Coordinates of C-alpha atoms and ligand atoms in Angstrom, one line a residue:
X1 CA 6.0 1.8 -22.3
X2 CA 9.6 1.5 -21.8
X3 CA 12.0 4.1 -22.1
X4 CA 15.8 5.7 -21.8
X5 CA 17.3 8.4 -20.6
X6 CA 20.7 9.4 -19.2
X7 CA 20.5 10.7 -15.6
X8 CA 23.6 12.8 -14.9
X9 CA 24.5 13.7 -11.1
X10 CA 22.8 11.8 -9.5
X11 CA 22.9 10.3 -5.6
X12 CA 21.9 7.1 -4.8
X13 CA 20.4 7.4 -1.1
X14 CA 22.3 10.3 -0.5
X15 CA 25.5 8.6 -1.3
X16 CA 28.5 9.5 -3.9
X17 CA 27.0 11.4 -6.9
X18 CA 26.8 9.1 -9.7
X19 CA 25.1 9.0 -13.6
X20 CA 22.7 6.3 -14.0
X21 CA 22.3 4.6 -17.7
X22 CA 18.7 3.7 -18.3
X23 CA 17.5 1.8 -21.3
X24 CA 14.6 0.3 -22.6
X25 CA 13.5 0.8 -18.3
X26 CA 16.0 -1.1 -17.5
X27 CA 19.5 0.3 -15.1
X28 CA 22.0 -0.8 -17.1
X29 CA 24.9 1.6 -15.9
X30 CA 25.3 3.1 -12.6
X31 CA 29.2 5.4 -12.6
X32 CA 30.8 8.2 -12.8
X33 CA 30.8 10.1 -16.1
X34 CA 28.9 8.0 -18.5
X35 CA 29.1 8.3 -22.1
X36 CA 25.9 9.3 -23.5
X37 CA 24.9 6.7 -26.3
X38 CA 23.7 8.4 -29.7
X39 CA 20.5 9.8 -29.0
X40 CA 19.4 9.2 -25.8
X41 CA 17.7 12.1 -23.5
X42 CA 20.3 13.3 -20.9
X43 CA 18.2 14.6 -17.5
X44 CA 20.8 16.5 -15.0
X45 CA 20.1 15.0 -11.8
X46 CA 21.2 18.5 -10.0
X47 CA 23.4 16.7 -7.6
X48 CA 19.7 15.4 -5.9
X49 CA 19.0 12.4 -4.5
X50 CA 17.8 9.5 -5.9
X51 CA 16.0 6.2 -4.6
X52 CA 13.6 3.8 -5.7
X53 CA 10.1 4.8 -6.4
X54 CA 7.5 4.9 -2.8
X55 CA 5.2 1.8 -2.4
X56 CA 1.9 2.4 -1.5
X57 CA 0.9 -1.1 0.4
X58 CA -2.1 -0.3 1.1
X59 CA -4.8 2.0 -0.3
X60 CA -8.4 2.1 -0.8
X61 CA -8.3 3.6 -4.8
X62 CA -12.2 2.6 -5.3
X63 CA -13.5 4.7 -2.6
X64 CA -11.4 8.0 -2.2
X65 CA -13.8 11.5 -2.9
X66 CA -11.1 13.4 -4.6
X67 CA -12.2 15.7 -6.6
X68 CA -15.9 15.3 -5.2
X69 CA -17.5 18.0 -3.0
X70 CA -17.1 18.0 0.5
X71 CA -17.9 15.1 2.0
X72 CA -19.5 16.2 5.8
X73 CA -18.7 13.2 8.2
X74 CA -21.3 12.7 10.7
X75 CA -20.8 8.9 10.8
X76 CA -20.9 7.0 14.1
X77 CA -18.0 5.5 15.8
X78 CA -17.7 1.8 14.9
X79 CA -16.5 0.0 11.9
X80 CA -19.6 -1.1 11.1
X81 CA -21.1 2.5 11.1
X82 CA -18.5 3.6 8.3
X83 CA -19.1 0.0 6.6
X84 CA -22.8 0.6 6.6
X85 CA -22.5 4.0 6.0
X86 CA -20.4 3.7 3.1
X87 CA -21.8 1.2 1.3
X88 CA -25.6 2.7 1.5
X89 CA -24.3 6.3 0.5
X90 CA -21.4 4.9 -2.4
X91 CA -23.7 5.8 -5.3
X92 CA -26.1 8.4 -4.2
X93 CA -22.1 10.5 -3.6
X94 CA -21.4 9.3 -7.0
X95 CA -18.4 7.4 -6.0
X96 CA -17.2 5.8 -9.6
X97 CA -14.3 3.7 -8.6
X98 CA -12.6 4.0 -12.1
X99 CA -12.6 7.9 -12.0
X100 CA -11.7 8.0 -8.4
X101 CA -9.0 5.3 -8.7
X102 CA -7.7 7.7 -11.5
X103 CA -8.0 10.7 -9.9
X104 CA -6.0 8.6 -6.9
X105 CA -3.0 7.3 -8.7
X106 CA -2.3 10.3 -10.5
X107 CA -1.9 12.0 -7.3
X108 CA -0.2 9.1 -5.9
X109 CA 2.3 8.8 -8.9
X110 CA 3.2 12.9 -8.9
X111 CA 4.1 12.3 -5.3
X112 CA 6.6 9.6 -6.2
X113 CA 4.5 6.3 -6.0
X114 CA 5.4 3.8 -8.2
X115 CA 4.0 0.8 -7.0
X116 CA 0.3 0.7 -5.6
X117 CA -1.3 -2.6 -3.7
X118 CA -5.1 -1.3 -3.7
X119 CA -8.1 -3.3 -1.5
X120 CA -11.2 -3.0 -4.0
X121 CA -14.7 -3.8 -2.3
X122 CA -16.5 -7.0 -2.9
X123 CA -20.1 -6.7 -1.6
X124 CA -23.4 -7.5 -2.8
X125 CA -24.5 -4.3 -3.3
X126 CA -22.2 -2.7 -5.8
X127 CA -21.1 -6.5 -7.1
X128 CA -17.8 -6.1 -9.4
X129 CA -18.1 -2.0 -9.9
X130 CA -15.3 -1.5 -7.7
X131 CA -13.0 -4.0 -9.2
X132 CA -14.0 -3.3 -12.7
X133 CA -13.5 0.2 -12.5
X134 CA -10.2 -0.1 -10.8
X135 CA -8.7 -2.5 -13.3
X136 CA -9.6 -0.1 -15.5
X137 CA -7.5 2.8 -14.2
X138 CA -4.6 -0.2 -13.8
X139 CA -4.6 -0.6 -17.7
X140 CA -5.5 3.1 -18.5
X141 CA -2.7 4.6 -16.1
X142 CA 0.0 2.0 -16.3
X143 CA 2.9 4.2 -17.7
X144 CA 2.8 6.1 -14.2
X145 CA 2.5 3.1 -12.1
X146 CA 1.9 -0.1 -11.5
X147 CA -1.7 -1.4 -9.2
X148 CA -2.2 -4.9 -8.0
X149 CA -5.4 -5.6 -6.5
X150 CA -7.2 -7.0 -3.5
X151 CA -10.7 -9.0 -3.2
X152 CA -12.0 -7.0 -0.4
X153 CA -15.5 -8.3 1.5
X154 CA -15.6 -5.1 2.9
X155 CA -19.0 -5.5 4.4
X156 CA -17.8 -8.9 5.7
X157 CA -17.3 -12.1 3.8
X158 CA -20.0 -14.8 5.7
X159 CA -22.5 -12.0 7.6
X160 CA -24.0 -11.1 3.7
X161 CA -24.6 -14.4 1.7
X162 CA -23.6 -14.0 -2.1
X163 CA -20.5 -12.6 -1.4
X164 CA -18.1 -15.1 -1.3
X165 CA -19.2 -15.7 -4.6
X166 CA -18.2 -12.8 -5.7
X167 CA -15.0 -12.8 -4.3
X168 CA -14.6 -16.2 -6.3
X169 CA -15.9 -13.9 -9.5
X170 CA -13.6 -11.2 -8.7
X171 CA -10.3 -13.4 -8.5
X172 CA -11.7 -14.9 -11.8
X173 CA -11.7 -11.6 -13.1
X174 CA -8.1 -11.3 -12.0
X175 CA -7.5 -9.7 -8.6
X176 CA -3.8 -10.6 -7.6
X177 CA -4.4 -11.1 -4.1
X178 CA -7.6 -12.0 -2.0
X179 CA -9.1 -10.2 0.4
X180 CA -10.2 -10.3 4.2
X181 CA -11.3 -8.9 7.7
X182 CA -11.7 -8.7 11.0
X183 CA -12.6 -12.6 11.3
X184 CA -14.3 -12.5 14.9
X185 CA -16.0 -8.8 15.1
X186 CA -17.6 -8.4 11.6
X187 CA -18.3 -12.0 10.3
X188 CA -18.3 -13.1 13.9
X189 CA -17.5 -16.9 12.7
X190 CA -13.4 -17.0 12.5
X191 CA -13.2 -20.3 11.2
X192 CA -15.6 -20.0 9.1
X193 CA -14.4 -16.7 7.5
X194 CA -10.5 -17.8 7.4
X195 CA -11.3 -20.9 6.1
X196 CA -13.2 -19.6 3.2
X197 CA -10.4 -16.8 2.3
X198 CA -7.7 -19.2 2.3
X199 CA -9.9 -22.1 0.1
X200 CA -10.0 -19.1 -2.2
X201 CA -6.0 -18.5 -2.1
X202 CA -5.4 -22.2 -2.3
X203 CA -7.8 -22.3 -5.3
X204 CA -6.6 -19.3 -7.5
X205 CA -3.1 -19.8 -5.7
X206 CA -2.8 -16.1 -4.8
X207 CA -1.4 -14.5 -1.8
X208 CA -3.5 -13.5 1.3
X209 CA -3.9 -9.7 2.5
X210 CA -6.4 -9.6 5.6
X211 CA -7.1 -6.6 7.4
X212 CA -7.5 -7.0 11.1
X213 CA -8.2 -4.2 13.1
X214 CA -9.4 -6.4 16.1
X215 CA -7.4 -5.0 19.3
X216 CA -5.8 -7.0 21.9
X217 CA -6.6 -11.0 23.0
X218 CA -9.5 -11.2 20.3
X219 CA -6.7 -10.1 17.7
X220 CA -4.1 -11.9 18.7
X221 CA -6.7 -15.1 18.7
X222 CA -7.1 -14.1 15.1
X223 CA -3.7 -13.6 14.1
X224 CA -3.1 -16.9 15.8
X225 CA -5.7 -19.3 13.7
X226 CA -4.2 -17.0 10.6
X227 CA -0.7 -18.4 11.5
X228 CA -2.1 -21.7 12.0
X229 CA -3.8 -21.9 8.5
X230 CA 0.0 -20.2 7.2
X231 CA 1.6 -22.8 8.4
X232 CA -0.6 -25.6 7.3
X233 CA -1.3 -24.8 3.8
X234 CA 2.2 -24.1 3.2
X235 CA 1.9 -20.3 2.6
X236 CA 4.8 -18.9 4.0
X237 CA 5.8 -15.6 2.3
X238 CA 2.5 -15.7 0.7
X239 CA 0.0 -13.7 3.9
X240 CA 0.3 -9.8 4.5
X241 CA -1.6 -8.9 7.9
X242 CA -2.5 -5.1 7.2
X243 CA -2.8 -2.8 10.8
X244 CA -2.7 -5.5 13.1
X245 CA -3.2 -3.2 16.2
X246 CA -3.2 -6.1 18.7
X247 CA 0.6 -6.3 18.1
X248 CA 0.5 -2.8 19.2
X249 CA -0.4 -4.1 22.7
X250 CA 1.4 -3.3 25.8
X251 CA 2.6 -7.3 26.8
X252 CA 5.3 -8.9 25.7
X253 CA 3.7 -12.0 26.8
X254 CA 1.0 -11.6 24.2
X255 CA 2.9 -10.3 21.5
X256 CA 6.6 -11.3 21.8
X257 CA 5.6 -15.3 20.5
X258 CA 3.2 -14.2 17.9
X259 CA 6.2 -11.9 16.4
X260 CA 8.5 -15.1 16.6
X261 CA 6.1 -17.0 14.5
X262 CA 5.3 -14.2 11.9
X263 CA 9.3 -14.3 11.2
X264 CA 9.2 -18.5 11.1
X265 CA 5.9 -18.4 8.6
X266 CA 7.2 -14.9 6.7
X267 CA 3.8 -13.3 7.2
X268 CA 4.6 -9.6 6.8
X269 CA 2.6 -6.8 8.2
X270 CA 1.4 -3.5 7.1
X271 CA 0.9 -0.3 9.5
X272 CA -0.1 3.2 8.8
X273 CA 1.4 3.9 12.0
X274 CA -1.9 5.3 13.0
X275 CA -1.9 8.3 15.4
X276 CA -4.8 7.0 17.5
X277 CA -5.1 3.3 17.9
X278 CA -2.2 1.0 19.1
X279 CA 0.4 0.3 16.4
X280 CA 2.7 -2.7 15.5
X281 CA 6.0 -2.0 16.5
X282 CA 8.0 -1.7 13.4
X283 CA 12.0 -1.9 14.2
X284 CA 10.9 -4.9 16.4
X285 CA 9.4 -6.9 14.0
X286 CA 12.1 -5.9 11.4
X287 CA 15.0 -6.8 14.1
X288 CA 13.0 -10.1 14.1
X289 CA 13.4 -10.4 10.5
X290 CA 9.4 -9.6 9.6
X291 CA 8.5 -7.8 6.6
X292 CA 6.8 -4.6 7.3
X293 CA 4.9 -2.5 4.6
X294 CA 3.4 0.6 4.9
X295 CA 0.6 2.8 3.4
X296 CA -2.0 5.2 3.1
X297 CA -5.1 3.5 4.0
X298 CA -8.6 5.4 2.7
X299 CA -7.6 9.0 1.3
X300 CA -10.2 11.2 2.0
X301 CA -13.0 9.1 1.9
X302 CA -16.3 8.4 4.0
X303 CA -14.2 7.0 6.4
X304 CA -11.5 10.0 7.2
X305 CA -10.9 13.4 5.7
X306 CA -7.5 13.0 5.9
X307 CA -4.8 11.5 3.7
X308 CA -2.8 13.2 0.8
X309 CA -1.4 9.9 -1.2
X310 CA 2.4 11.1 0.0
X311 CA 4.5 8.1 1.0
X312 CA 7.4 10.5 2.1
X313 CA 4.9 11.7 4.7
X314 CA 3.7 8.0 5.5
X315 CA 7.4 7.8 6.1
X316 CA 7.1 10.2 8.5
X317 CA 4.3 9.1 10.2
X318 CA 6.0 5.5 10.8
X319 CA 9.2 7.8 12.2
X320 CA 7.0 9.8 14.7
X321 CA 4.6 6.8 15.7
X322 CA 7.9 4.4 16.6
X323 CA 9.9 7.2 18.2
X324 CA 12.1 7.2 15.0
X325 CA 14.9 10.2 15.7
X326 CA 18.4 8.9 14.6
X327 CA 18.8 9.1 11.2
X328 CA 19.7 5.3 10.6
X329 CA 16.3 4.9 12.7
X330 CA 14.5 7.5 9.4
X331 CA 15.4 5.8 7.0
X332 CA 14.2 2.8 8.2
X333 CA 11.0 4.6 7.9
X334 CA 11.9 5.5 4.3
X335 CA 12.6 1.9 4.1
X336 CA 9.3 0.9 5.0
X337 CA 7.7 2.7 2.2
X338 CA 10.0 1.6 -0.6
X339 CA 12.5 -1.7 0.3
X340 CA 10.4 -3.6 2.3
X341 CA 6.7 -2.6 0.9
X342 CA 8.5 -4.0 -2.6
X343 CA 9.4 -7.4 -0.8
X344 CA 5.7 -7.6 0.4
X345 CA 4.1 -6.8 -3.0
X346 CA 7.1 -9.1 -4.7
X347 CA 8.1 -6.2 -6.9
X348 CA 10.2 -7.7 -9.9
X349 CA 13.5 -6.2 -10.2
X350 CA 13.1 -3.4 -7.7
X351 CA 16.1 -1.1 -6.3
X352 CA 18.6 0.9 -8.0
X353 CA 21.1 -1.8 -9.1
X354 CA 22.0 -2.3 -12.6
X355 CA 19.4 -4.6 -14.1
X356 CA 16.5 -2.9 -11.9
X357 CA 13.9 -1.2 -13.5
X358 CA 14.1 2.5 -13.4
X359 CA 11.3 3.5 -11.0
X360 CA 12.7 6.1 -9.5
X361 CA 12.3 9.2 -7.5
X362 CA 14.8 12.5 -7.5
X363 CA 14.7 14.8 -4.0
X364 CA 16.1 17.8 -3.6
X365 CA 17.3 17.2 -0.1
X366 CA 20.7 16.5 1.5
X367 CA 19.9 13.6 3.4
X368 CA 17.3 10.6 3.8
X369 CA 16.1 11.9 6.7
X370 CA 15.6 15.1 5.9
X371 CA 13.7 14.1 2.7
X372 CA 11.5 12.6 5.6
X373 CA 11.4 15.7 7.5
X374 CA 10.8 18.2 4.7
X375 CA 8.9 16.2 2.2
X376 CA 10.3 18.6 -0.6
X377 CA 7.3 19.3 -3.4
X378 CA 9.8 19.3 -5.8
X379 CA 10.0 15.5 -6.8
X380 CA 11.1 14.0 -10.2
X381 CA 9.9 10.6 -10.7
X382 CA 10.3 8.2 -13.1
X383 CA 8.6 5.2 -14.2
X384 CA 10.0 2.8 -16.3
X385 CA 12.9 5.2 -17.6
X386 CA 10.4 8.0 -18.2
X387 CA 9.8 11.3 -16.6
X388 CA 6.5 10.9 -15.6
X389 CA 5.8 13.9 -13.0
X390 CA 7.9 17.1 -12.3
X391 CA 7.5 19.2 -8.9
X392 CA 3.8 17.9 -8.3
X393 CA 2.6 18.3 -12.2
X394 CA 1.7 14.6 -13.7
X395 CA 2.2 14.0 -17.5
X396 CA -1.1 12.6 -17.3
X397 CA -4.1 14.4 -16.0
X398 CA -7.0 13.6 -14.0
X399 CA -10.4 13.0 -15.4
Ligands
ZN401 ZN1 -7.6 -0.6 4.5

């Protein structure tokens, strides 16, 4: 699944045009000039710019309608509507979570996504279809990209009784990461629900990735006992909290020590810089030395219409939500949605140094920033060493 290829005139991050050796996936020559060895494919980088492949943190590929007719949204306005909602509705739309997740990742990878972290629901209605089907598309798509996937109790963890075991099934099954949410509001038992998501880390000895949308004190309580439990079950670097709107509150009092200990416990965060609910802010916590991840969230799905799999957009989005104009201050975007979402997912051998592997995406832009900005159609990406999409057409196609 490996290949090589010669990349001719190329520019790393907008920097000094360069030819980059790839074999057998690997970058194993990065300079000016580079002889081609006998028989190797020679691409001609057009003088574009190159950088390591998007990271999609955080996606929902079981539950996107792509492809599907027009899904009307009439759903009410809490979570629990669209929970509800979704779940009772899943297979009466005809929501099959491996041909979605295909359809999902194909789109993703032709945009320039290399890397996708995926939340899969866990519930006691649809059991292990969504994981199943997903880990499907993982081993049927994974010369485009690479998917790691979440244990998600989507319908709550402790509030429907025979899920938890399924989440123990599902990290059986292999899901690299468990699962969680909204301890308070949905399960409505904190301890209880944080407790049993981190015996479940502690027993398959995977990494934690809970979503908490809770808003203000009663979010900050949360992300306080998830700290706590961090700290004593010696999990540093190991706990992702995704959205976290209660950082995005408007008190320093409130937020300013919780930051402080997310730094001290390496507990990263993931934002889609949403346009409508407060938002974690991003060069603060990275100034503070906190991970921060970004992705798509649900793309077109009962939850939202919106959402195009683009990570150069999602870039975007994180610019425009954090008052991003400089272009150091965009490309920390950018950054977002490759560097640091590669630290969060621990992505093996990520970047474009020699001995990286050659995930890579080619933009026809003149800056960083203005790769933000424009979001170019024409992208070349790579995976492993091998052309895998050209200007939005994917070598593999969509079922
Ligand atoms: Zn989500």
């Amino acid at each position: 699944m490996t290949a090589s290829l010669l990349l001719r005139n190329v520019r790393p991050y907008a920097g000094k045009a360069v030819d980059l050796l790839i074999e057998n996936g690997k970058i194993t020559q990065v300079g000016a000039s580079l002889a081609a060895p006998a028989g190797i494919a020679v691409e001609d980088g057009k003088g574009e710019i190159v950088i390591p492949g998007l990271v999609e943190a955080h996606t929902h590929l079981d539950k996107s309608l792509l492809g599907l007719p027009w899904y009307t949204n009439e759903v009410g306005p809490r979570l629990l509507d669209k929970i509800d909602n979704e779940r009772m509705n899943k297979k009466r739309l005809d929501i099959d979570p491996a041909r979605q997740s295909a359809r999902q990742s194909i789109l993703s990878s032709l945009k320039g996504t290399t890397h996708i972290r995926s939340h899969v629901d866990v519930d006691t209605e649809h059991g292990m279809w969504g994981v199943e089907g997903v880990m499907k598309t993982r081993d049927a798509y994974r010369d485009i990209v690479d998917i790691e996937l979440v244990a998600f109790p989507q319908s709550g963890l402790l509030r429907r009784p025979g899920t938890l075991e399924l989440m123990d099934q599902a990290m059986k099954a292999g899901c690299e990461i468990v699962g969680g949410l909204d301890p308070c509001t949905i399960d409505r038992d904190p301890k209880g629900h944080l407790d049993a998501v981190f015996a479940l880390c502690q027993r398959y000895g995977k990494p934690l990735d809970i979503h908490l949308h809770e808003p203000g004190e009663v979010g900050a309580f949360s992300l306080d006992l998830i700290i706590e439990r961090t700290r004593a079950l010696g999990m540093a670097g190991k706990v992702t909290v995704s959205h976290a709107f209660c950082l995005g509150t408007p008190d320093p009092a409130l937020i300013d020590p919780l930051i402080d200990q997310l730094a001290e416990f390496d507990i990263a965060i993931m934002t889609t810089a949403p346009a409508s609910r407060p938002a974690p802010p991003v060069k603060k916590l990275l100034q503070a030395g906190v991970r921060v991840c970004s992705g798509s969230d649900g793309i077109r799905d009962t939850w939202s219409p919106y959402g195009n799999a683009d990570m150069l957009e999602r870039a975007m989005f994180v610019g425009l939500r954090n008052n991003f104009r400089r272009d150091d201050e965009v490309r920390l975007a950018l950054d977002v949605c490759t560097t640091e979402g590669a630290k969060v997912m621990e992505i093996e051998g990520y970047g474009l140094d020699v001995g990286c592997v050659a995930d890579l995406v080619l933009l026809p832009t003149e800056s960083i920033a203005e790769a933000v900005a424009n979001r170019p159609p024409q992208r070349r990406v790579i995976k492993r060493g091998k052309i895998v999409a050209r200007d939005g057409v994917s070598i593999r196609t969509a079922p």
